């Protein structure tokens, strides 16, 4: 004989729904912010080094 096992899904928690909905967008924004920061920092240091080299050549 085969038995049919009915599993009822427990009611979803509001916290669980919140994390399922917003985890990916928040992570995407955080990753984009870190990438933007690193890009600006790299550009800034490159310009700083070029300025220092130009000052040394001028002396």
mmCIF file with all atom_site columns, C-alpha atoms in Angstrom:
data_model
loop_
_atom_site.group_PDB
_atom_site.id
_atom_site.type_symbol
_atom_site.label_atom_id
_atom_site.label_alt_id
_atom_site.label_comp_id
_atom_site.label_asym_id
_atom_site.label_entity_id
_atom_site.label_seq_id
_atom_site.pdbx_PDB_ins_code
_atom_site.Cartn_x
_atom_site.Cartn_y
_atom_site.Cartn_z
_atom_site.occupancy
_atom_site.B_iso_or_equiv
_atom_site.pdbx_formal_charge
_atom_site.auth_seq_id
_atom_site.auth_comp_id
_atom_site.auth_asym_id
_atom_site.auth_atom_id
_atom_site.pdbx_PDB_model_num
ATOM 1  C CA . UNK A 1 1  ? 0.000  0.000  0.000   1.00 0.00 ? 1  UNK A CA 1
ATOM 2  C CA . UNK A 1 2  ? 1.193  3.492  -0.750  1.00 0.00 ? 2  UNK A CA 1
ATOM 3  C CA . UNK A 1 3  ? 0.830  6.250  1.743   1.00 0.00 ? 3  UNK A CA 1
ATOM 4  C CA . UNK A 1 4  ? 0.299  9.810  0.711   1.00 0.00 ? 4  UNK A CA 1
ATOM 5  C CA . UNK A 1 5  ? 2.205  12.100 3.002   1.00 0.00 ? 5  UNK A CA 1
ATOM 6  C CA . UNK A 1 6  ? 0.898  15.615 2.973   1.00 0.00 ? 6  UNK A CA 1
ATOM 7  C CA . UNK A 1 7  ? 3.383  18.158 4.086   1.00 0.00 ? 7  UNK A CA 1
ATOM 8  C CA . UNK A 1 8  ? 1.960  21.473 4.892   1.00 0.00 ? 8  UNK A CA 1
ATOM 9  C CA . UNK A 1 9  ? 4.266  24.411 4.472   1.00 0.00 ? 9  UNK A CA 1
ATOM 10 C CA . UNK A 1 10 ? 4.561  26.388 7.671   1.00 0.00 ? 10 UNK A CA 1
ATOM 11 C CA . UNK A 1 11 ? 3.384  29.964 7.380   1.00 0.00 ? 11 UNK A CA 1
ATOM 12 C CA . UNK A 1 12 ? 6.225  32.089 6.125   1.00 0.00 ? 12 UNK A CA 1
ATOM 13 C CA . UNK A 1 13 ? 7.806  34.451 8.580   1.00 0.00 ? 13 UNK A CA 1
ATOM 14 C CA . UNK A 1 14 ? 7.877  38.183 7.782   1.00 0.00 ? 14 UNK A CA 1
ATOM 15 C CA . UNK A 1 15 ? 11.651 38.255 8.378   1.00 0.00 ? 15 UNK A CA 1
ATOM 16 C CA . UNK A 1 16 ? 12.153 35.413 5.939   1.00 0.00 ? 16 UNK A CA 1
ATOM 17 C CA . UNK A 1 17 ? 10.145 37.216 3.266   1.00 0.00 ? 17 UNK A CA 1
ATOM 18 C CA . UNK A 1 18 ? 12.083 40.420 3.879   1.00 0.00 ? 18 UNK A CA 1
ATOM 19 C CA . UNK A 1 19 ? 15.454 38.715 3.446   1.00 0.00 ? 19 UNK A CA 1
ATOM 20 C CA . UNK A 1 20 ? 14.294 36.768 0.390   1.00 0.00 ? 20 UNK A CA 1
ATOM 21 C CA . UNK A 1 21 ? 13.102 39.997 -1.203  1.00 0.00 ? 21 UNK A CA 1
ATOM 22 C CA . UNK A 1 22 ? 15.896 42.405 -0.323  1.00 0.00 ? 22 UNK A CA 1
ATOM 23 C CA . UNK A 1 23 ? 19.114 40.376 0.074   1.00 0.00 ? 23 UNK A CA 1
ATOM 24 C CA . UNK A 1 24 ? 20.082 40.413 -3.596  1.00 0.00 ? 24 UNK A CA 1
ATOM 25 C CA . UNK A 1 25 ? 19.394 44.149 -4.235  1.00 0.00 ? 25 UNK A CA 1
ATOM 26 C CA . UNK A 1 26 ? 21.233 45.195 -1.067  1.00 0.00 ? 26 UNK A CA 1
ATOM 27 C CA . UNK A 1 27 ? 24.192 42.964 -1.931  1.00 0.00 ? 27 UNK A CA 1
ATOM 28 C CA . UNK A 1 28 ? 24.229 44.346 -5.472  1.00 0.00 ? 28 UNK A CA 1
ATOM 29 C CA . UNK A 1 29 ? 24.251 47.942 -4.199  1.00 0.00 ? 29 UNK A CA 1
ATOM 30 C CA . UNK A 1 30 ? 27.008 47.167 -1.698  1.00 0.00 ? 30 UNK A CA 1
ATOM 31 C CA . UNK A 1 31 ? 29.129 45.486 -4.366  1.00 0.00 ? 31 UNK A CA 1
ATOM 32 C CA . UNK A 1 32 ? 28.583 48.373 -6.768  1.00 0.00 ? 32 UNK A CA 1
ATOM 33 C CA . UNK A 1 33 ? 29.546 50.859 -4.041  1.00 0.00 ? 33 UNK A CA 1
ATOM 34 C CA . UNK A 1 34 ? 32.775 48.989 -3.274  1.00 0.00 ? 34 UNK A CA 1
ATOM 35 C CA . UNK A 1 35 ? 33.616 48.766 -6.979  1.00 0.00 ? 35 UNK A CA 1
ATOM 36 C CA . UNK A 1 36 ? 32.960 52.489 -7.463  1.00 0.00 ? 36 UNK A CA 1
ATOM 37 C CA . UNK A 1 37 ? 35.074 53.357 -4.425  1.00 0.00 ? 37 UNK A CA 1
ATOM 38 C CA . UNK A 1 38 ? 37.969 51.244 -5.690  1.00 0.00 ? 38 UNK A CA 1
ATOM 39 C CA . UNK A 1 39 ? 37.727 52.778 -9.157  1.00 0.00 ? 39 UNK A CA 1
ATOM 40 C CA . UNK A 1 40 ? 37.769 56.333 -7.789  1.00 0.00 ? 40 UNK A CA 1
ATOM 41 C CA . UNK A 1 41 ? 40.595 55.495 -5.366  1.00 0.00 ? 41 UNK A CA 1
ATOM 42 C CA . UNK A 1 42 ? 42.694 53.998 -8.178  1.00 0.00 ? 42 UNK A CA 1
ATOM 43 C CA . UNK A 1 43 ? 42.096 57.050 -10.359 1.00 0.00 ? 43 UNK A CA 1
ATOM 44 C CA . UNK A 1 44 ? 42.943 59.410 -7.517  1.00 0.00 ? 44 UNK A CA 1
ATOM 45 C CA . UNK A 1 45 ? 46.223 57.653 -6.694  1.00 0.00 ? 45 UNK A CA 1
ATOM 46 C CA . UNK A 1 46 ? 47.194 57.572 -10.379 1.00 0.00 ? 46 UNK A CA 1
ATOM 47 C CA . UNK A 1 47 ? 46.633 61.332 -10.673 1.00 0.00 ? 47 UNK A CA 1
ATOM 48 C CA . UNK A 1 48 ? 48.520 61.900 -7.411  1.00 0.00 ? 48 UNK A CA 1
ATOM 49 C CA . UNK A 1 49 ? 51.537 59.951 -8.678  1.00 0.00 ? 49 UNK A CA 1
ATOM 50 C CA . UNK A 1 50 ? 51.508 61.838 -11.970 1.00 0.00 ? 50 UNK A CA 1
ATOM 51 C CA . UNK A 1 51 ? 51.406 65.146 -10.071 1.00 0.00 ? 51 UNK A CA 1
ATOM 52 C CA . UNK A 1 52 ? 54.330 64.133 -7.855  1.00 0.00 ? 52 UNK A CA 1
ATOM 53 C CA . UNK A 1 53 ? 56.366 63.078 -10.907 1.00 0.00 ? 53 UNK A CA 1
ATOM 54 C CA . UNK A 1 54 ? 55.604 66.399 -12.637 1.00 0.00 ? 54 UNK A CA 1
ATOM 55 C CA . UNK A 1 55 ? 56.693 68.349 -9.540  1.00 0.00 ? 55 UNK A CA 1
ATOM 56 C CA . UNK A 1 56 ? 59.962 66.403 -9.365  1.00 0.00 ? 56 UNK A CA 1
ATOM 57 C CA . UNK A 1 57 ? 60.692 67.073 -13.032 1.00 0.00 ? 57 UNK A CA 1
ATOM 58 C CA . UNK A 1 58 ? 60.014 70.782 -12.524 1.00 0.00 ? 58 UNK A CA 1
ATOM 59 C CA . UNK A 1 59 ? 62.510 71.114 -9.680  1.00 0.00 ? 59 UNK A CA 1
#
